[in-house]
PDB file of C-alpha atoms in Angstrom:
ATOM      1  CA  MET H   1     -75.464 -16.393 -33.614  1.00  0.00           C
ATOM      2  CA  THR H   2     -73.342 -15.632 -30.534  1.00  0.00           C
ATOM      3  CA  ASP H   3     -70.832 -13.519 -32.538  1.00  0.00           C
ATOM      4  CA  ILE H   4     -72.573 -10.332 -31.459  1.00  0.00           C
ATOM      5  CA  ARG H   5     -70.152  -7.455 -31.373  1.00  0.00           C
ATOM      6  CA  GLY H   6     -69.300  -4.010 -32.640  1.00  0.00           C
ATOM      7  CA  ILE H   7     -71.459  -0.898 -32.689  1.00  0.00           C
ATOM      8  CA  VAL H   8     -75.142  -1.723 -32.535  1.00  0.00           C
ATOM      9  CA  PRO H   9     -77.283   1.456 -32.291  1.00  0.00           C
ATOM     10  CA  PRO H  10     -80.429   1.312 -30.199  1.00  0.00           C
ATOM     11  CA  LEU H  11     -82.855   3.068 -32.501  1.00  0.00           C
ATOM     12  CA  VAL H  12     -84.941   6.056 -31.646  1.00  0.00           C
ATOM     13  CA  THR H  13     -88.532   5.633 -32.812  1.00  0.00           C
ATOM     14  CA  PRO H  14     -89.510   8.513 -35.105  1.00  0.00           C
ATOM     15  CA  PHE H  15     -92.932   9.979 -34.310  1.00  0.00           C
ATOM     16  CA  ALA H  16     -94.928  12.464 -36.352  1.00  0.00           C
ATOM     17  CA  GLU H  17     -96.469  15.568 -34.762  1.00  0.00           C
ATOM     18  CA  ASP H  18     -99.686  13.622 -34.100  1.00  0.00           C
ATOM     19  CA  GLY H  19     -97.755  10.922 -32.187  1.00  0.00           C
ATOM     20  CA  SER H  20     -98.027   8.295 -34.916  1.00  0.00           C
ATOM     21  CA  ILE H  21     -95.032   6.196 -35.947  1.00  0.00           C
ATOM     22  CA  ALA H  22     -93.222   7.824 -38.883  1.00  0.00           C
ATOM     23  CA  ASP H  23     -92.332   4.680 -40.826  1.00  0.00           C
ATOM     24  CA  ASP H  24     -90.608   6.470 -43.705  1.00  0.00           C
ATOM     25  CA  ARG H  25     -88.259   8.300 -41.314  1.00  0.00           C
ATOM     26  CA  LEU H  26     -87.518   4.994 -39.586  1.00  0.00           C
ATOM     27  CA  ARG H  27     -86.645   3.351 -42.902  1.00  0.00           C
ATOM     28  CA  ASP H  28     -84.417   6.320 -43.811  1.00  0.00           C
ATOM     29  CA  HIS H  29     -82.681   6.062 -40.429  1.00  0.00           C
ATOM     30  CA  VAL H  30     -81.993   2.348 -40.985  1.00  0.00           C
ATOM     31  CA  ASP H  31     -80.471   3.176 -44.337  1.00  0.00           C
ATOM     32  CA  PHE H  32     -78.289   5.925 -42.824  1.00  0.00           C
ATOM     33  CA  LEU H  33     -76.918   3.641 -40.076  1.00  0.00           C
ATOM     34  CA  ILE H  34     -76.235   0.747 -42.349  1.00  0.00           C
ATOM     35  CA  GLU H  35     -74.430   2.996 -44.843  1.00  0.00           C
ATOM     36  CA  ALA H  36     -72.377   4.378 -41.907  1.00  0.00           C
ATOM     37  CA  GLY H  37     -71.126   0.835 -41.223  1.00  0.00           C
ATOM     38  CA  VAL H  38     -72.820  -0.189 -37.971  1.00  0.00           C
ATOM     39  CA  HIS H  39     -72.709  -3.853 -37.034  1.00  0.00           C
ATOM     40  CA  GLY H  40     -76.341  -4.363 -36.106  1.00  0.00           C
ATOM     41  CA  LEU H  41     -79.585  -2.576 -35.202  1.00  0.00           C
ATOM     42  CA  PHE H  42     -81.662  -2.619 -32.012  1.00  0.00           C
ATOM     43  CA  PRO H  43     -85.281  -1.389 -32.409  1.00  0.00           C
ATOM     44  CA  GLY H  44     -87.440  -1.313 -29.296  1.00  0.00           C
ATOM     45  CA  ALA H  45     -84.864   0.123 -26.930  1.00  0.00           C
ATOM     46  CA  SER H  46     -85.453   2.493 -24.041  1.00  0.00           C
ATOM     47  CA  ILE H  47     -84.220   5.315 -26.292  1.00  0.00           C
ATOM     48  CA  GLY H  48     -86.895   4.192 -28.737  1.00  0.00           C
ATOM     49  CA  GLU H  49     -89.499   5.052 -26.134  1.00  0.00           C
ATOM     50  CA  LEU H  50     -90.219   1.399 -25.576  1.00  0.00           C
ATOM     51  CA  SER H  51     -92.363   2.011 -22.513  1.00  0.00           C
ATOM     52  CA  ASN H  52     -94.643   4.238 -24.607  1.00  0.00           C
ATOM     53  CA  LEU H  53     -95.187   1.676 -27.399  1.00  0.00           C
ATOM     54  CA  ASN H  54     -97.938  -0.900 -27.159  1.00  0.00           C
ATOM     55  CA  THR H  55     -97.217  -4.448 -28.350  1.00  0.00           C
ATOM     56  CA  ASP H  56     -98.691  -4.005 -31.746  1.00  0.00           C
ATOM     57  CA  GLU H  57     -96.630  -0.859 -32.308  1.00  0.00           C
ATOM     58  CA  LEU H  58     -93.504  -2.565 -31.134  1.00  0.00           C
ATOM     59  CA  GLU H  59     -94.116  -5.415 -33.569  1.00  0.00           C
ATOM     60  CA  ARG H  60     -94.609  -2.874 -36.351  1.00  0.00           C
ATOM     61  CA  VAL H  61     -91.335  -1.124 -35.564  1.00  0.00           C
ATOM     62  CA  THR H  62     -89.464  -4.449 -35.455  1.00  0.00           C
ATOM     63  CA  ALA H  63     -90.980  -5.642 -38.761  1.00  0.00           C
ATOM     64  CA  THR H  64     -90.152  -2.346 -40.463  1.00  0.00           C
ATOM     65  CA  VAL H  65     -86.499  -2.511 -39.360  1.00  0.00           C
ATOM     66  CA  VAL H  66     -86.154  -6.170 -40.290  1.00  0.00           C
ATOM     67  CA  ASP H  67     -87.614  -5.471 -43.687  1.00  0.00           C
ATOM     68  CA  ARG H  68     -85.484  -2.494 -44.375  1.00  0.00           C
ATOM     69  CA  ALA H  69     -82.246  -4.067 -43.159  1.00  0.00           C
ATOM     70  CA  ASP H  70     -82.980  -7.023 -45.402  1.00  0.00           C
ATOM     71  CA  GLY H  71     -80.271  -9.167 -43.910  1.00  0.00           C
ATOM     72  CA  SER H  72     -77.469  -6.602 -44.442  1.00  0.00           C
ATOM     73  CA  VAL H  73     -76.922  -6.418 -40.656  1.00  0.00           C
ATOM     74  CA  PRO H  74     -78.521  -8.412 -37.787  1.00  0.00           C
ATOM     75  CA  VAL H  75     -81.549  -6.956 -36.073  1.00  0.00           C
ATOM     76  CA  TYR H  76     -81.782  -7.480 -32.315  1.00  0.00           C
ATOM     77  CA  ALA H  77     -85.379  -6.646 -31.352  1.00  0.00           C
ATOM     78  CA  GLY H  78     -86.343  -5.202 -28.020  1.00  0.00           C
ATOM     79  CA  VAL H  79     -89.003  -7.300 -26.321  1.00  0.00           C
ATOM     80  CA  GLY H  80     -88.999  -5.784 -22.844  1.00  0.00           C
ATOM     81  CA  ALA H  81     -92.164  -5.232 -20.915  1.00  0.00           C
ATOM     82  CA  SER H  82     -93.232  -4.469 -17.349  1.00  0.00           C
ATOM     83  CA  GLY H  83     -94.949  -7.813 -17.080  1.00  0.00           C
ATOM     84  CA  THR H  84     -93.522 -11.230 -17.846  1.00  0.00           C
ATOM     85  CA  LEU H  85     -96.486 -12.487 -19.875  1.00  0.00           C
ATOM     86  CA  GLU H  86     -96.329  -9.381 -22.087  1.00  0.00           C
ATOM     87  CA  ALA H  87     -92.601  -9.810 -22.589  1.00  0.00           C
ATOM     88  CA  VAL H  88     -93.156 -13.436 -23.657  1.00  0.00           C
ATOM     89  CA  GLU H  89     -95.831 -12.281 -26.158  1.00  0.00           C
ATOM     90  CA  ARG H  90     -93.454  -9.671 -27.525  1.00  0.00           C
ATOM     91  CA  THR H  91     -90.744 -12.318 -27.809  1.00  0.00           C
ATOM     92  CA  ARG H  92     -92.965 -14.537 -29.912  1.00  0.00           C
ATOM     93  CA  ARG H  93     -93.924 -11.693 -32.172  1.00  0.00           C
ATOM     94  CA  ALA H  94     -90.338 -10.500 -32.695  1.00  0.00           C
ATOM     95  CA  ASP H  95     -89.333 -14.039 -33.543  1.00  0.00           C
ATOM     96  CA  ALA H  96     -92.150 -14.319 -36.078  1.00  0.00           C
ATOM     97  CA  ALA H  97     -91.180 -10.929 -37.571  1.00  0.00           C
ATOM     98  CA  GLY H  98     -87.758 -12.247 -38.476  1.00  0.00           C
ATOM     99  CA  ALA H  99     -85.519 -10.696 -35.798  1.00  0.00           C
ATOM    100  CA  ASP H 100     -82.022 -12.228 -35.589  1.00  0.00           C
ATOM    101  CA  GLY H 101     -81.889 -11.842 -31.822  1.00  0.00           C
ATOM    102  CA  LEU H 102     -83.750 -10.318 -28.878  1.00  0.00           C
ATOM    103  CA  VAL H 103     -82.930  -7.698 -26.207  1.00  0.00           C
ATOM    104  CA  ALA H 104     -84.979  -7.967 -23.045  1.00  0.00           C
ATOM    105  CA  ILE H 105     -84.803  -5.180 -20.444  1.00  0.00           C
ATOM    106  CA  THR H 106     -85.573  -6.046 -16.877  1.00  0.00           C
ATOM    107  CA  PRO H 107     -89.207  -5.535 -15.784  1.00  0.00           C
ATOM    108  CA  PHE H 108     -89.956  -1.894 -14.984  1.00  0.00           C
ATOM    109  CA  PHE H 109     -92.307  -0.296 -12.487  1.00  0.00           C
ATOM    110  CA  LEU H 110     -93.341  -3.671 -11.030  1.00  0.00           C
ATOM    111  CA  GLU H 111     -91.072  -4.708  -8.154  1.00  0.00           C
ATOM    112  CA  THR H 112     -89.497  -8.174  -7.999  1.00  0.00           C
ATOM    113  CA  ASP H 113     -86.458  -9.920  -6.523  1.00  0.00           C
ATOM    114  CA  GLN H 114     -83.589 -11.987  -8.060  1.00  0.00           C
ATOM    115  CA  GLU H 115     -85.789 -15.116  -8.157  1.00  0.00           C
ATOM    116  CA  GLY H 116     -88.440 -13.097 -10.000  1.00  0.00           C
ATOM    117  CA  LEU H 117     -85.860 -11.792 -12.467  1.00  0.00           C
ATOM    118  CA  TYR H 118     -84.567 -15.340 -13.095  1.00  0.00           C
ATOM    119  CA  ASP H 119     -88.114 -16.634 -13.680  1.00  0.00           C
ATOM    120  CA  HIS H 120     -88.902 -13.647 -16.011  1.00  0.00           C
ATOM    121  CA  TYR H 121     -85.940 -14.478 -18.273  1.00  0.00           C
ATOM    122  CA  ALA H 122     -86.410 -18.212 -18.036  1.00  0.00           C
ATOM    123  CA  ARG H 123     -89.901 -17.808 -19.509  1.00  0.00           C
ATOM    124  CA  ILE H 124     -88.582 -15.597 -22.282  1.00  0.00           C
ATOM    125  CA  ALA H 125     -85.786 -18.036 -23.078  1.00  0.00           C
ATOM    126  CA  ASP H 126     -88.246 -20.917 -23.199  1.00  0.00           C
ATOM    127  CA  ALA H 127     -90.432 -19.064 -25.685  1.00  0.00           C
ATOM    128  CA  THR H 128     -87.811 -18.749 -28.452  1.00  0.00           C
ATOM    129  CA  ASP H 129     -84.683 -20.302 -29.930  1.00  0.00           C
ATOM    130  CA  LEU H 130     -83.302 -16.846 -30.807  1.00  0.00           C
ATOM    131  CA  PRO H 131     -80.254 -15.555 -28.928  1.00  0.00           C
ATOM    132  CA  ILE H 132     -81.221 -13.241 -26.087  1.00  0.00           C
ATOM    133  CA  LEU H 133     -79.316 -10.296 -24.636  1.00  0.00           C
ATOM    134  CA  LEU H 134     -80.240  -9.262 -21.077  1.00  0.00           C
ATOM    135  CA  TYR H 135     -80.566  -5.534 -20.677  1.00  0.00           C
ATOM    136  CA  HIS H 136     -79.459  -3.879 -17.405  1.00  0.00           C
ATOM    137  CA  LEU H 137     -80.696  -0.291 -16.822  1.00  0.00           C
ATOM    138  CA  PRO H 138     -81.306   0.022 -13.109  1.00  0.00           C
ATOM    139  CA  ASP H 139     -81.733   3.787 -13.016  1.00  0.00           C
ATOM    140  CA  MET H 140     -84.861   3.563 -15.187  1.00  0.00           C
ATOM    141  CA  THR H 141     -86.317   0.191 -14.280  1.00  0.00           C
ATOM    142  CA  GLY H 142     -85.542   0.057 -10.541  1.00  0.00           C
ATOM    143  CA  GLN H 143     -84.223  -3.459 -10.973  1.00  0.00           C
ATOM    144  CA  THR H 144     -80.593  -4.351 -10.358  1.00  0.00           C
ATOM    145  CA  PHE H 145     -79.216  -7.647 -11.584  1.00  0.00           C
ATOM    146  CA  ALA H 146     -77.116  -9.568  -9.116  1.00  0.00           C
ATOM    147  CA  VAL H 147     -73.994 -10.868 -10.836  1.00  0.00           C
ATOM    148  CA  ASP H 148     -74.913 -14.395  -9.731  1.00  0.00           C
ATOM    149  CA  THR H 149     -78.297 -14.140 -11.386  1.00  0.00           C
ATOM    150  CA  VAL H 150     -76.742 -13.145 -14.728  1.00  0.00           C
ATOM    151  CA  ALA H 151     -74.181 -15.979 -14.401  1.00  0.00           C
ATOM    152  CA  ASP H 152     -76.913 -18.449 -13.593  1.00  0.00           C
ATOM    153  CA  LEU H 153     -79.004 -17.484 -16.622  1.00  0.00           C
ATOM    154  CA  ALA H 154     -75.932 -17.612 -18.866  1.00  0.00           C
ATOM    155  CA  THR H 155     -75.168 -21.164 -17.831  1.00  0.00           C
ATOM    156  CA  ALA H 156     -78.752 -22.479 -17.627  1.00  0.00           C
ATOM    157  CA  PHE H 157     -79.995 -21.296 -21.028  1.00  0.00           C
ATOM    158  CA  ASP H 158     -78.028 -21.801 -24.282  1.00  0.00           C
ATOM    159  CA  ASN H 159     -79.842 -18.844 -25.856  1.00  0.00           C
ATOM    160  CA  VAL H 160     -79.058 -16.329 -23.108  1.00  0.00           C
ATOM    161  CA  VAL H 161     -75.882 -15.184 -24.836  1.00  0.00           C
ATOM    162  CA  GLY H 162     -75.023 -11.690 -23.502  1.00  0.00           C
ATOM    163  CA  LEU H 163     -75.946  -8.486 -21.818  1.00  0.00           C
ATOM    164  CA  LYS H 164     -76.253  -4.799 -22.547  1.00  0.00           C
ATOM    165  CA  ASP H 165     -75.100  -2.859 -19.538  1.00  0.00           C
ATOM    166  CA  SER H 166     -76.345   0.735 -19.149  1.00  0.00           C
ATOM    167  CA  SER H 167     -75.768   0.909 -15.420  1.00  0.00           C
ATOM    168  CA  GLY H 168     -72.695   3.079 -15.725  1.00  0.00           C
ATOM    169  CA  ASP H 169     -70.983   0.859 -13.153  1.00  0.00           C
ATOM    170  CA  LEU H 170     -67.756  -0.514 -14.647  1.00  0.00           C
ATOM    171  CA  THR H 171     -67.002  -2.411 -11.445  1.00  0.00           C
ATOM    172  CA  TRP H 172     -70.265  -4.332 -11.858  1.00  0.00           C
ATOM    173  CA  GLY H 173     -69.491  -4.780 -15.551  1.00  0.00           C
ATOM    174  CA  SER H 174     -66.041  -6.187 -14.913  1.00  0.00           C
ATOM    175  CA  ARG H 175     -67.600  -8.695 -12.492  1.00  0.00           C
ATOM    176  CA  ILE H 176     -70.055  -9.749 -15.205  1.00  0.00           C
ATOM    177  CA  ILE H 177     -67.187 -10.305 -17.632  1.00  0.00           C
ATOM    178  CA  GLY H 178     -65.262 -12.248 -14.981  1.00  0.00           C
ATOM    179  CA  ASN H 179     -68.170 -14.466 -13.851  1.00  0.00           C
ATOM    180  CA  THR H 180     -69.754 -15.537 -17.119  1.00  0.00           C
ATOM    181  CA  PRO H 181     -68.502 -17.916 -19.816  1.00  0.00           C
ATOM    182  CA  ASP H 182     -65.887 -16.566 -22.215  1.00  0.00           C
ATOM    183  CA  GLU H 183     -68.376 -16.548 -25.043  1.00  0.00           C
ATOM    184  CA  PHE H 184     -70.916 -14.499 -23.102  1.00  0.00           C
ATOM    185  CA  VAL H 185     -71.276 -11.118 -24.834  1.00  0.00           C
ATOM    186  CA  TYR H 186     -70.887  -7.919 -22.808  1.00  0.00           C
ATOM    187  CA  LEU H 187     -71.933  -4.694 -24.546  1.00  0.00           C
ATOM    188  CA  GLN H 188     -71.616  -1.210 -23.109  1.00  0.00           C
ATOM    189  CA  GLY H 189     -74.730   0.982 -23.269  1.00  0.00           C
ATOM    190  CA  LEU H 190     -73.129   4.319 -22.449  1.00  0.00           C
ATOM    191  CA  GLY H 191     -71.099   6.142 -25.111  1.00  0.00           C
ATOM    192  CA  SER H 192     -68.934   7.808 -22.523  1.00  0.00           C
ATOM    193  CA  LEU H 193     -67.737   4.392 -21.302  1.00  0.00           C
ATOM    194  CA  LEU H 194     -67.165   2.738 -24.661  1.00  0.00           C
ATOM    195  CA  LEU H 195     -63.364   2.689 -24.687  1.00  0.00           C
ATOM    196  CA  PRO H 196     -62.906   1.867 -20.997  1.00  0.00           C
ATOM    197  CA  SER H 197     -65.319  -1.055 -21.458  1.00  0.00           C
ATOM    198  CA  LEU H 198     -63.463  -2.314 -24.557  1.00  0.00           C
ATOM    199  CA  VAL H 199     -60.272  -2.277 -22.484  1.00  0.00           C
ATOM    200  CA  LEU H 200     -62.038  -4.376 -19.795  1.00  0.00           C
ATOM    201  CA  GLY H 201     -63.081  -6.891 -22.411  1.00  0.00           C
ATOM    202  CA  ALA H 202     -66.388  -5.642 -23.777  1.00  0.00           C
ATOM    203  CA  ASP H 203     -67.430  -6.875 -27.221  1.00  0.00           C
ATOM    204  CA  GLY H 204     -68.838  -3.545 -28.384  1.00  0.00           C
ATOM    205  CA  GLY H 205     -71.297  -0.778 -27.670  1.00  0.00           C
ATOM    206  CA  VAL H 206     -75.041  -0.376 -27.888  1.00  0.00           C
ATOM    207  CA  THR H 207     -75.168   3.360 -27.361  1.00  0.00           C
ATOM    208  CA  GLY H 208     -77.817   5.876 -28.412  1.00  0.00           C
ATOM    209  CA  THR H 209     -75.151   8.364 -29.400  1.00  0.00           C
ATOM    210  CA  ALA H 210     -74.917   6.480 -32.692  1.00  0.00           C
ATOM    211  CA  ASN H 211     -78.348   7.810 -33.741  1.00  0.00           C
ATOM    212  CA  VAL H 212     -76.714  11.264 -34.026  1.00  0.00           C
ATOM    213  CA  ALA H 213     -73.174  10.465 -35.042  1.00  0.00           C
ATOM    214  CA  PRO H 214     -72.190   6.771 -35.544  1.00  0.00           C
ATOM    215  CA  GLU H 215     -68.828   7.467 -37.093  1.00  0.00           C
ATOM    216  CA  PRO H 216     -66.945   8.488 -33.910  1.00  0.00           C
ATOM    217  CA  LEU H 217     -68.151   5.396 -32.115  1.00  0.00           C
ATOM    218  CA  LEU H 218     -67.166   3.209 -35.020  1.00  0.00           C
ATOM    219  CA  ASP H 219     -63.772   4.918 -35.072  1.00  0.00           C
ATOM    220  CA  VAL H 220     -63.175   4.149 -31.346  1.00  0.00           C
ATOM    221  CA  TYR H 221     -64.177   0.505 -31.839  1.00  0.00           C
ATOM    222  CA  GLU H 222     -62.152  -0.059 -34.989  1.00  0.00           C
ATOM    223  CA  ALA H 223     -59.111   1.779 -33.694  1.00  0.00           C
ATOM    224  CA  TYR H 224     -59.084  -0.239 -30.526  1.00  0.00           C
ATOM    225  CA  ARG H 225     -59.473  -3.515 -32.410  1.00  0.00           C
ATOM    226  CA  ALA H 226     -56.570  -2.471 -34.654  1.00  0.00           C
ATOM    227  CA  GLY H 227     -54.380  -1.808 -31.618  1.00  0.00           C
ATOM    228  CA  ASP H 228     -54.315   1.928 -32.151  1.00  0.00           C
ATOM    229  CA  LEU H 229     -55.108   2.940 -28.604  1.00  0.00           C
ATOM    230  CA  ASP H 230     -53.906   6.526 -29.099  1.00  0.00           C
ATOM    231  CA  ARG H 231     -56.457   7.126 -31.884  1.00  0.00           C
ATOM    232  CA  ALA H 232     -59.211   5.362 -29.939  1.00  0.00           C
ATOM    233  CA  ARG H 233     -58.480   7.463 -26.848  1.00  0.00           C
ATOM    234  CA  THR H 234     -58.385  10.709 -28.782  1.00  0.00           C
ATOM    235  CA  THR H 235     -61.747  10.103 -30.482  1.00  0.00           C
ATOM    236  CA  GLN H 236     -63.306   8.903 -27.212  1.00  0.00           C
ATOM    237  CA  VAL H 237     -62.118  11.896 -25.176  1.00  0.00           C
ATOM    238  CA  GLU H 238     -62.458  14.619 -27.790  1.00  0.00           C
ATOM    239  CA  THR H 239     -65.703  13.586 -29.512  1.00  0.00           C
ATOM    240  CA  VAL H 240     -67.583  10.617 -28.128  1.00  0.00           C
ATOM    241  CA  THR H 241     -67.679  11.568 -24.463  1.00  0.00           C
ATOM    242  CA  PRO H 242     -68.605  15.267 -24.897  1.00  0.00           C
ATOM    243  CA  LEU H 243     -71.343  14.299 -27.373  1.00  0.00           C
ATOM    244  CA  ALA H 244     -72.737  11.542 -25.211  1.00  0.00           C
ATOM    245  CA  ASP H 245     -72.786  13.949 -22.228  1.00  0.00           C
ATOM    246  CA  ALA H 246     -74.531  16.671 -24.211  1.00  0.00           C
ATOM    247  CA  LEU H 247     -77.214  14.294 -25.451  1.00  0.00           C
ATOM    248  CA  MET H 248     -78.322  13.519 -21.900  1.00  0.00           C
ATOM    249  CA  GLY H 249     -79.795  16.983 -21.529  1.00  0.00           C
ATOM    250  CA  GLY H 250     -83.538  17.587 -21.253  1.00  0.00           C
ATOM    251  CA  THR H 251     -86.014  14.739 -20.888  1.00  0.00           C
ATOM    252  CA  PHE H 252     -84.601  11.452 -22.212  1.00  0.00           C
ATOM    253  CA  PRO H 253     -84.521  10.893 -25.191  1.00  0.00           C
ATOM    254  CA  ALA H 254     -85.552  14.236 -26.575  1.00  0.00           C
ATOM    255  CA  ALA H 255     -81.996  15.473 -27.050  1.00  0.00           C
ATOM    256  CA  PHE H 256     -81.137  12.579 -29.347  1.00  0.00           C
ATOM    257  CA  LYS H 257     -83.879  13.556 -31.730  1.00  0.00           C
ATOM    258  CA  GLN H 258     -82.808  17.195 -31.583  1.00  0.00           C
ATOM    259  CA  GLY H 259     -79.152  16.135 -32.101  1.00  0.00           C
ATOM    260  CA  ALA H 260     -80.106  14.153 -35.196  1.00  0.00           C
ATOM    261  CA  ARG H 261     -82.038  17.191 -36.503  1.00  0.00           C
ATOM    262  CA  LEU H 262     -78.938  19.392 -36.014  1.00  0.00           C
ATOM    263  CA  ALA H 263     -76.895  16.781 -37.895  1.00  0.00           C
ATOM    264  CA  GLY H 264     -79.314  17.083 -40.821  1.00  0.00           C
ATOM    265  CA  ARG H 265     -81.782  14.179 -40.247  1.00  0.00           C
ATOM    266  CA  ASP H 266     -85.371  14.376 -39.130  1.00  0.00           C
ATOM    267  CA  LEU H 267     -86.230  11.664 -36.622  1.00  0.00           C
ATOM    268  CA  GLY H 268     -89.447  13.241 -35.545  1.00  0.00           C
ATOM    269  CA  VAL H 269     -90.472  14.435 -32.121  1.00  0.00           C
ATOM    270  CA  PRO H 270     -90.805  12.721 -28.722  1.00  0.00           C
ATOM    271  CA  ARG H 271     -94.134  11.202 -27.810  1.00  0.00           C
ATOM    272  CA  PRO H 272     -95.969  12.697 -24.799  1.00  0.00           C
ATOM    273  CA  PRO H 273     -95.390  12.918 -21.899  1.00  0.00           C
ATOM    274  CA  ILE H 274     -91.785  13.358 -22.998  1.00  0.00           C
ATOM    275  CA  GLN H 275     -91.145  17.045 -23.690  1.00  0.00           C
ATOM    276  CA  ARG H 276     -89.020  18.626 -26.396  1.00  0.00           C
ATOM    277  CA  LEU H 277     -85.902  20.474 -25.415  1.00  0.00           C
ATOM    278  CA  SER H 278     -86.268  24.048 -24.174  1.00  0.00           C
ATOM    279  CA  GLU H 279     -84.747  26.904 -26.158  1.00  0.00           C
ATOM    280  CA  SER H 280     -81.777  27.075 -23.802  1.00  0.00           C
ATOM    281  CA  GLU H 281     -81.254  23.300 -24.015  1.00  0.00           C
ATOM    282  CA  ARG H 282     -81.401  23.439 -27.823  1.00  0.00           C
ATOM    283  CA  THR H 283     -78.831  26.263 -27.820  1.00  0.00           C
ATOM    284  CA  GLU H 284     -76.501  24.344 -25.504  1.00  0.00           C
ATOM    285  CA  LEU H 285     -76.652  21.234 -27.638  1.00  0.00           C
ATOM    286  CA  HIS H 286     -76.114  23.280 -30.807  1.00  0.00           C
ATOM    287  CA  GLU H 287     -72.991  24.865 -29.307  1.00  0.00           C
ATOM    288  CA  VAL H 288     -71.487  21.447 -28.342  1.00  0.00           C
ATOM    289  CA  MET H 289     -72.234  19.926 -31.764  1.00  0.00           C
ATOM    290  CA  ASP H 290     -70.789  23.012 -33.429  1.00  0.00           C
ATOM    291  CA  GLU H 291     -67.573  22.661 -31.408  1.00  0.00           C
ATOM    292  CA  LEU H 292     -67.415  18.990 -32.433  1.00  0.00           C
ATOM    293  CA  ASP H 293     -68.045  19.854 -36.121  1.00  0.00           C
ATOM    294  CA  LEU H 294     -71.145  17.634 -36.184  1.00  0.00           C
ATOM    295  CA  LEU H 295     -73.710  20.157 -37.474  1.00  0.00           C
ATOM    296  CA  ALA H 296     -75.202  19.651 -40.909  1.00  0.00           C
ATOM    297  CA  SER H 297     -73.468  21.705 -43.575  1.00  0.00           C
ATOM    298  CA  GLY H 298     -75.401  24.595 -44.996  1.00  0.00           C
TER     299      GLY H 298
END
């Protein structure tokens, strides 16, 4: 199960107006992404408002995605938590729910050092036989992986098989690629850096932009793999990067839900305290998606 590659969308979590999980919309979203041709699914991501889901809700989201995917694509379940014991509990529940692999973001809010990070992931790895992807998002978690810590985890635990990098630091990413075993999977978390990362040796992208428009990301990936760098570059520069940039407006991840709505799919609303886009922000996103011909017809 180390052949993890391609475009693996981190899923937004649809919420109804009352803040409850909109299961039907989540199932429909899984159907849409699978039909588009994605290579896997990642529920329980930061874009899925992970930090605003309790453990029971996270288990419910994972089970819903596993059930709906029904083996057609692998499901890599997010099991991150601020505390190590909670992350271990989430790991066990995701394993029991039938996930094919796990994605564990670094602890957030609580401060630790590299020894603490190593211990955190050692406990997660010991709690399951499933493959584990580390998840590096220092801007949101306040935790920065040292390259040596990632390399040590990759060599010490057979089931620590890769990393999702949302740091935006390609120099750091290239060091990860150069200092981990050849089979260690490196996945880019930012849509704007998909093609540069593939050129560096990345195995794919786990980018929230796919919630709105998976096809351009798939085109970049497939064109690059086919050796058509001109096509990959054109799609990256003309579509993927401007869309990825536009979706970072407002309070993360509100713009992704608004973008999906403009593309013709209802993925609900953000859960408080995240605020919906302002009128000016909605207008700006509409203009960009119109220019990119990504608005729903009619």
